[in-house]
Amino acid sequence: MDFENYSNWNPFMKHIQGEKAVGKKLNVTIHPPNGKEMTFKSEILVFEPSKELKWLGKGPIKGLFEGVHSFVLEDQNDGGTKFVHSERFTGMLVRLSRKMLDKTEQGFKQMNEALKKECENKK
């Protein structure tokens, strides 16, 4: 949830800007592997500091292409934290966007690996 430092470690989500509060808008810039950088607007659905962040990203026409993105931090019995990262895409253009979504999935994997390294470096 430390948007200001994403560019220092995150190879996929290069920049997130906006007020961190439910109902507020975010500008999210991603750079998929072997793809072009894209910026999209989203609306925060859930914001619980150090627990959960969920937003809805959508295109200009309702129902064509939308994605609900979620980061959840779960406390573990051993004192650690589990990071659960997901995105669910819906809309009429999802089937036609398979190539772009494959690149997005690769970007999520790169981001998760980079986050793991970032956390391990801060121990």
PDB file of C-alpha atoms in Angstrom:
ATOM      1  CA  MET A   1       0.000   0.000   0.000  1.00  0.00           C
ATOM      2  CA  ASP A   2       3.121   2.145  -0.125  1.00  0.00           C
ATOM      3  CA  PHE A   3       2.351   3.490  -3.625  1.00  0.00           C
ATOM      4  CA  GLU A   4       5.070   6.116  -3.457  1.00  0.00           C
ATOM      5  CA  ASN A   5       7.812   3.453  -3.540  1.00  0.00           C
ATOM      6  CA  TYR A   6       6.398   1.126  -6.205  1.00  0.00           C
ATOM      7  CA  SER A   7       8.747   2.476  -8.859  1.00  0.00           C
ATOM      8  CA  ASN A   8      11.732   1.470  -6.670  1.00  0.00           C
ATOM      9  CA  TRP A   9      10.956  -2.255  -6.701  1.00  0.00           C
ATOM     10  CA  ASN A  10       7.876  -3.101  -8.792  1.00  0.00           C
ATOM     11  CA  PRO A  11       8.598  -4.148 -12.407  1.00  0.00           C
ATOM     12  CA  PHE A  12       4.894  -4.353 -13.352  1.00  0.00           C
ATOM     13  CA  MET A  13       2.873  -1.727 -11.467  1.00  0.00           C
ATOM     14  CA  LYS A  14       5.143   1.209 -12.053  1.00  0.00           C
ATOM     15  CA  HIS A  15       3.041   3.923 -10.470  1.00  0.00           C
ATOM     16  CA  ILE A  16      -0.168   4.302  -8.466  1.00  0.00           C
ATOM     17  CA  GLN A  17      -1.460   7.730  -7.582  1.00  0.00           C
ATOM     18  CA  GLY A  18      -4.540   8.819  -5.700  1.00  0.00           C
ATOM     19  CA  GLU A  19      -6.132   9.219  -2.310  1.00  0.00           C
ATOM     20  CA  LYS A  20      -6.227   5.995  -0.290  1.00  0.00           C
ATOM     21  CA  ALA A  21      -9.901   5.862   0.739  1.00  0.00           C
ATOM     22  CA  VAL A  22     -13.008   3.905  -0.274  1.00  0.00           C
ATOM     23  CA  GLY A  23     -14.760   5.542  -3.226  1.00  0.00           C
ATOM     24  CA  LYS A  24     -11.688   7.528  -4.288  1.00  0.00           C
ATOM     25  CA  LYS A  25     -10.044   7.223  -7.700  1.00  0.00           C
ATOM     26  CA  LEU A  26      -6.607   5.836  -8.461  1.00  0.00           C
ATOM     27  CA  ASN A  27      -4.458   6.220 -11.559  1.00  0.00           C
ATOM     28  CA  VAL A  28      -2.591   2.939 -12.048  1.00  0.00           C
ATOM     29  CA  THR A  29       0.285   2.611 -14.522  1.00  0.00           C
ATOM     30  CA  ILE A  30       1.350  -0.892 -15.506  1.00  0.00           C
ATOM     31  CA  HIS A  31       4.041  -2.153 -17.847  1.00  0.00           C
ATOM     32  CA  PRO A  32       3.341  -5.747 -18.909  1.00  0.00           C
ATOM     33  CA  PRO A  33       6.334  -7.864 -20.005  1.00  0.00           C
ATOM     34  CA  ASN A  34       6.853  -7.412 -23.764  1.00  0.00           C
ATOM     35  CA  GLY A  35       3.971  -4.944 -23.778  1.00  0.00           C
ATOM     36  CA  LYS A  36       3.285  -1.243 -23.767  1.00  0.00           C
ATOM     37  CA  GLU A  37       2.903   0.829 -20.631  1.00  0.00           C
ATOM     38  CA  MET A  38      -0.760   1.591 -19.855  1.00  0.00           C
ATOM     39  CA  THR A  39      -2.448   3.888 -17.361  1.00  0.00           C
ATOM     40  CA  PHE A  40      -6.021   3.313 -16.256  1.00  0.00           C
ATOM     41  CA  LYS A  41      -8.402   4.774 -13.715  1.00  0.00           C
ATOM     42  CA  SER A  42      -9.912   2.719 -10.947  1.00  0.00           C
ATOM     43  CA  GLU A  43     -12.125   3.174  -7.916  1.00  0.00           C
ATOM     44  CA  ILE A  44     -11.167   1.919  -4.453  1.00  0.00           C
ATOM     45  CA  LEU A  45     -13.722  -0.594  -3.169  1.00  0.00           C
ATOM     46  CA  VAL A  46     -11.933  -1.633   0.063  1.00  0.00           C
ATOM     47  CA  PHE A  47      -9.104   0.099   1.905  1.00  0.00           C
ATOM     48  CA  GLU A  48      -7.993  -1.276   5.248  1.00  0.00           C
ATOM     49  CA  PRO A  49      -4.394  -0.210   5.975  1.00  0.00           C
ATOM     50  CA  SER A  50      -2.046  -3.179   6.460  1.00  0.00           C
ATOM     51  CA  LYS A  51      -4.942  -5.581   5.677  1.00  0.00           C
ATOM     52  CA  GLU A  52      -6.658  -5.161   2.303  1.00  0.00           C
ATOM     53  CA  LEU A  53      -6.808  -3.018  -0.816  1.00  0.00           C
ATOM     54  CA  LYS A  54      -9.340  -3.707  -3.570  1.00  0.00           C
ATOM     55  CA  TRP A  55     -10.173  -1.603  -6.594  1.00  0.00           C
ATOM     56  CA  LEU A  56     -12.365  -1.750  -9.688  1.00  0.00           C
ATOM     57  CA  GLY A  57     -10.770  -0.824 -12.986  1.00  0.00           C
ATOM     58  CA  LYS A  58     -13.025  -0.376 -15.994  1.00  0.00           C
ATOM     59  CA  GLY A  59     -13.147   0.944 -19.504  1.00  0.00           C
ATOM     60  CA  PRO A  60     -15.202   3.863 -20.727  1.00  0.00           C
ATOM     61  CA  ILE A  61     -18.219   1.674 -21.605  1.00  0.00           C
ATOM     62  CA  LYS A  62     -19.810  -0.320 -18.780  1.00  0.00           C
ATOM     63  CA  GLY A  63     -19.773  -4.075 -19.254  1.00  0.00           C
ATOM     64  CA  LEU A  64     -17.101  -4.284 -21.946  1.00  0.00           C
ATOM     65  CA  PHE A  65     -14.032  -4.870 -19.775  1.00  0.00           C
ATOM     66  CA  GLU A  66     -13.681  -4.589 -16.010  1.00  0.00           C
ATOM     67  CA  GLY A  67     -11.267  -5.957 -13.456  1.00  0.00           C
ATOM     68  CA  VAL A  68     -11.481  -6.217  -9.676  1.00  0.00           C
ATOM     69  CA  HIS A  69      -7.961  -6.197  -8.276  1.00  0.00           C
ATOM     70  CA  SER A  70      -7.223  -7.255  -4.717  1.00  0.00           C
ATOM     71  CA  PHE A  71      -4.274  -7.308  -2.324  1.00  0.00           C
ATOM     72  CA  VAL A  72      -4.914  -9.029   1.028  1.00  0.00           C
ATOM     73  CA  LEU A  73      -2.433  -9.463   3.881  1.00  0.00           C
ATOM     74  CA  GLU A  74      -3.242 -12.380   6.193  1.00  0.00           C
ATOM     75  CA  ASP A  75      -1.544 -12.864   9.570  1.00  0.00           C
ATOM     76  CA  GLN A  76      -0.095 -16.356   9.967  1.00  0.00           C
ATOM     77  CA  ASN A  77       0.217 -18.375  13.199  1.00  0.00           C
ATOM     78  CA  ASP A  78       4.016 -18.384  12.887  1.00  0.00           C
ATOM     79  CA  GLY A  79       4.167 -14.579  13.017  1.00  0.00           C
ATOM     80  CA  GLY A  80       4.536 -14.244   9.252  1.00  0.00           C
ATOM     81  CA  THR A  81       2.201 -12.713   6.716  1.00  0.00           C
ATOM     82  CA  LYS A  82       0.602 -14.295   3.655  1.00  0.00           C
ATOM     83  CA  PHE A  83       0.111 -12.042   0.627  1.00  0.00           C
ATOM     84  CA  VAL A  84      -2.948 -12.903  -1.482  1.00  0.00           C
ATOM     85  CA  HIS A  85      -3.026 -11.114  -4.835  1.00  0.00           C
ATOM     86  CA  SER A  86      -5.867 -11.560  -7.315  1.00  0.00           C
ATOM     87  CA  GLU A  87      -7.666 -10.005 -10.246  1.00  0.00           C
ATOM     88  CA  ARG A  88     -10.980 -11.047 -11.741  1.00  0.00           C
ATOM     89  CA  PHE A  89     -11.775  -9.805 -15.232  1.00  0.00           C
ATOM     90  CA  THR A  90     -15.312  -9.618 -16.596  1.00  0.00           C
ATOM     91  CA  GLY A  91     -17.020  -8.177 -19.645  1.00  0.00           C
ATOM     92  CA  MET A  92     -17.645  -8.859 -23.306  1.00  0.00           C
ATOM     93  CA  LEU A  93     -14.055  -8.086 -24.364  1.00  0.00           C
ATOM     94  CA  VAL A  94     -12.351 -10.507 -21.954  1.00  0.00           C
ATOM     95  CA  ARG A  95     -12.335 -13.402 -24.455  1.00  0.00           C
ATOM     96  CA  LEU A  96     -10.832 -11.159 -27.126  1.00  0.00           C
ATOM     97  CA  SER A  97      -8.127  -9.938 -24.735  1.00  0.00           C
ATOM     98  CA  ARG A  98      -6.415 -13.285 -24.020  1.00  0.00           C
ATOM     99  CA  LYS A  99      -2.974 -12.204 -25.277  1.00  0.00           C
ATOM    100  CA  MET A 100      -3.029  -9.014 -23.195  1.00  0.00           C
ATOM    101  CA  LEU A 101      -4.286 -10.916 -20.138  1.00  0.00           C
ATOM    102  CA  ASP A 102      -1.484 -13.487 -20.490  1.00  0.00           C
ATOM    103  CA  LYS A 103       1.050 -10.629 -20.381  1.00  0.00           C
ATOM    104  CA  THR A 104      -0.776  -9.171 -17.388  1.00  0.00           C
ATOM    105  CA  GLU A 105      -0.554 -12.506 -15.577  1.00  0.00           C
ATOM    106  CA  GLN A 106       3.200 -12.628 -16.271  1.00  0.00           C
ATOM    107  CA  GLY A 107       3.460  -9.091 -14.887  1.00  0.00           C
ATOM    108  CA  PHE A 108       1.630 -10.099 -11.709  1.00  0.00           C
ATOM    109  CA  LYS A 109       4.060 -12.993 -11.234  1.00  0.00           C
ATOM    110  CA  GLN A 110       7.051 -10.678 -11.712  1.00  0.00           C
ATOM    111  CA  MET A 111       5.543  -8.220  -9.239  1.00  0.00           C
ATOM    112  CA  ASN A 112       4.943 -10.937  -6.633  1.00  0.00           C
ATOM    113  CA  GLU A 113       8.533 -12.187  -6.942  1.00  0.00           C
ATOM    114  CA  ALA A 114       9.869  -8.628  -6.659  1.00  0.00           C
ATOM    115  CA  LEU A 115       7.697  -8.028  -3.575  1.00  0.00           C
ATOM    116  CA  LYS A 116       9.043 -11.213  -1.978  1.00  0.00           C
ATOM    117  CA  LYS A 117      12.622 -10.019  -2.552  1.00  0.00           C
ATOM    118  CA  GLU A 118      11.775  -6.543  -1.254  1.00  0.00           C
ATOM    119  CA  CYS A 119      10.313  -8.012   1.961  1.00  0.00           C
ATOM    120  CA  GLU A 120      13.250 -10.364   2.452  1.00  0.00           C
ATOM    121  CA  ASN A 121      15.694  -7.457   2.038  1.00  0.00           C
ATOM    122  CA  LYS A 122      13.926  -5.503   4.809  1.00  0.00           C
ATOM    123  CA  LYS A 123      14.245  -8.285   7.409  1.00  0.00           C
TER     124      LYS A 123
END
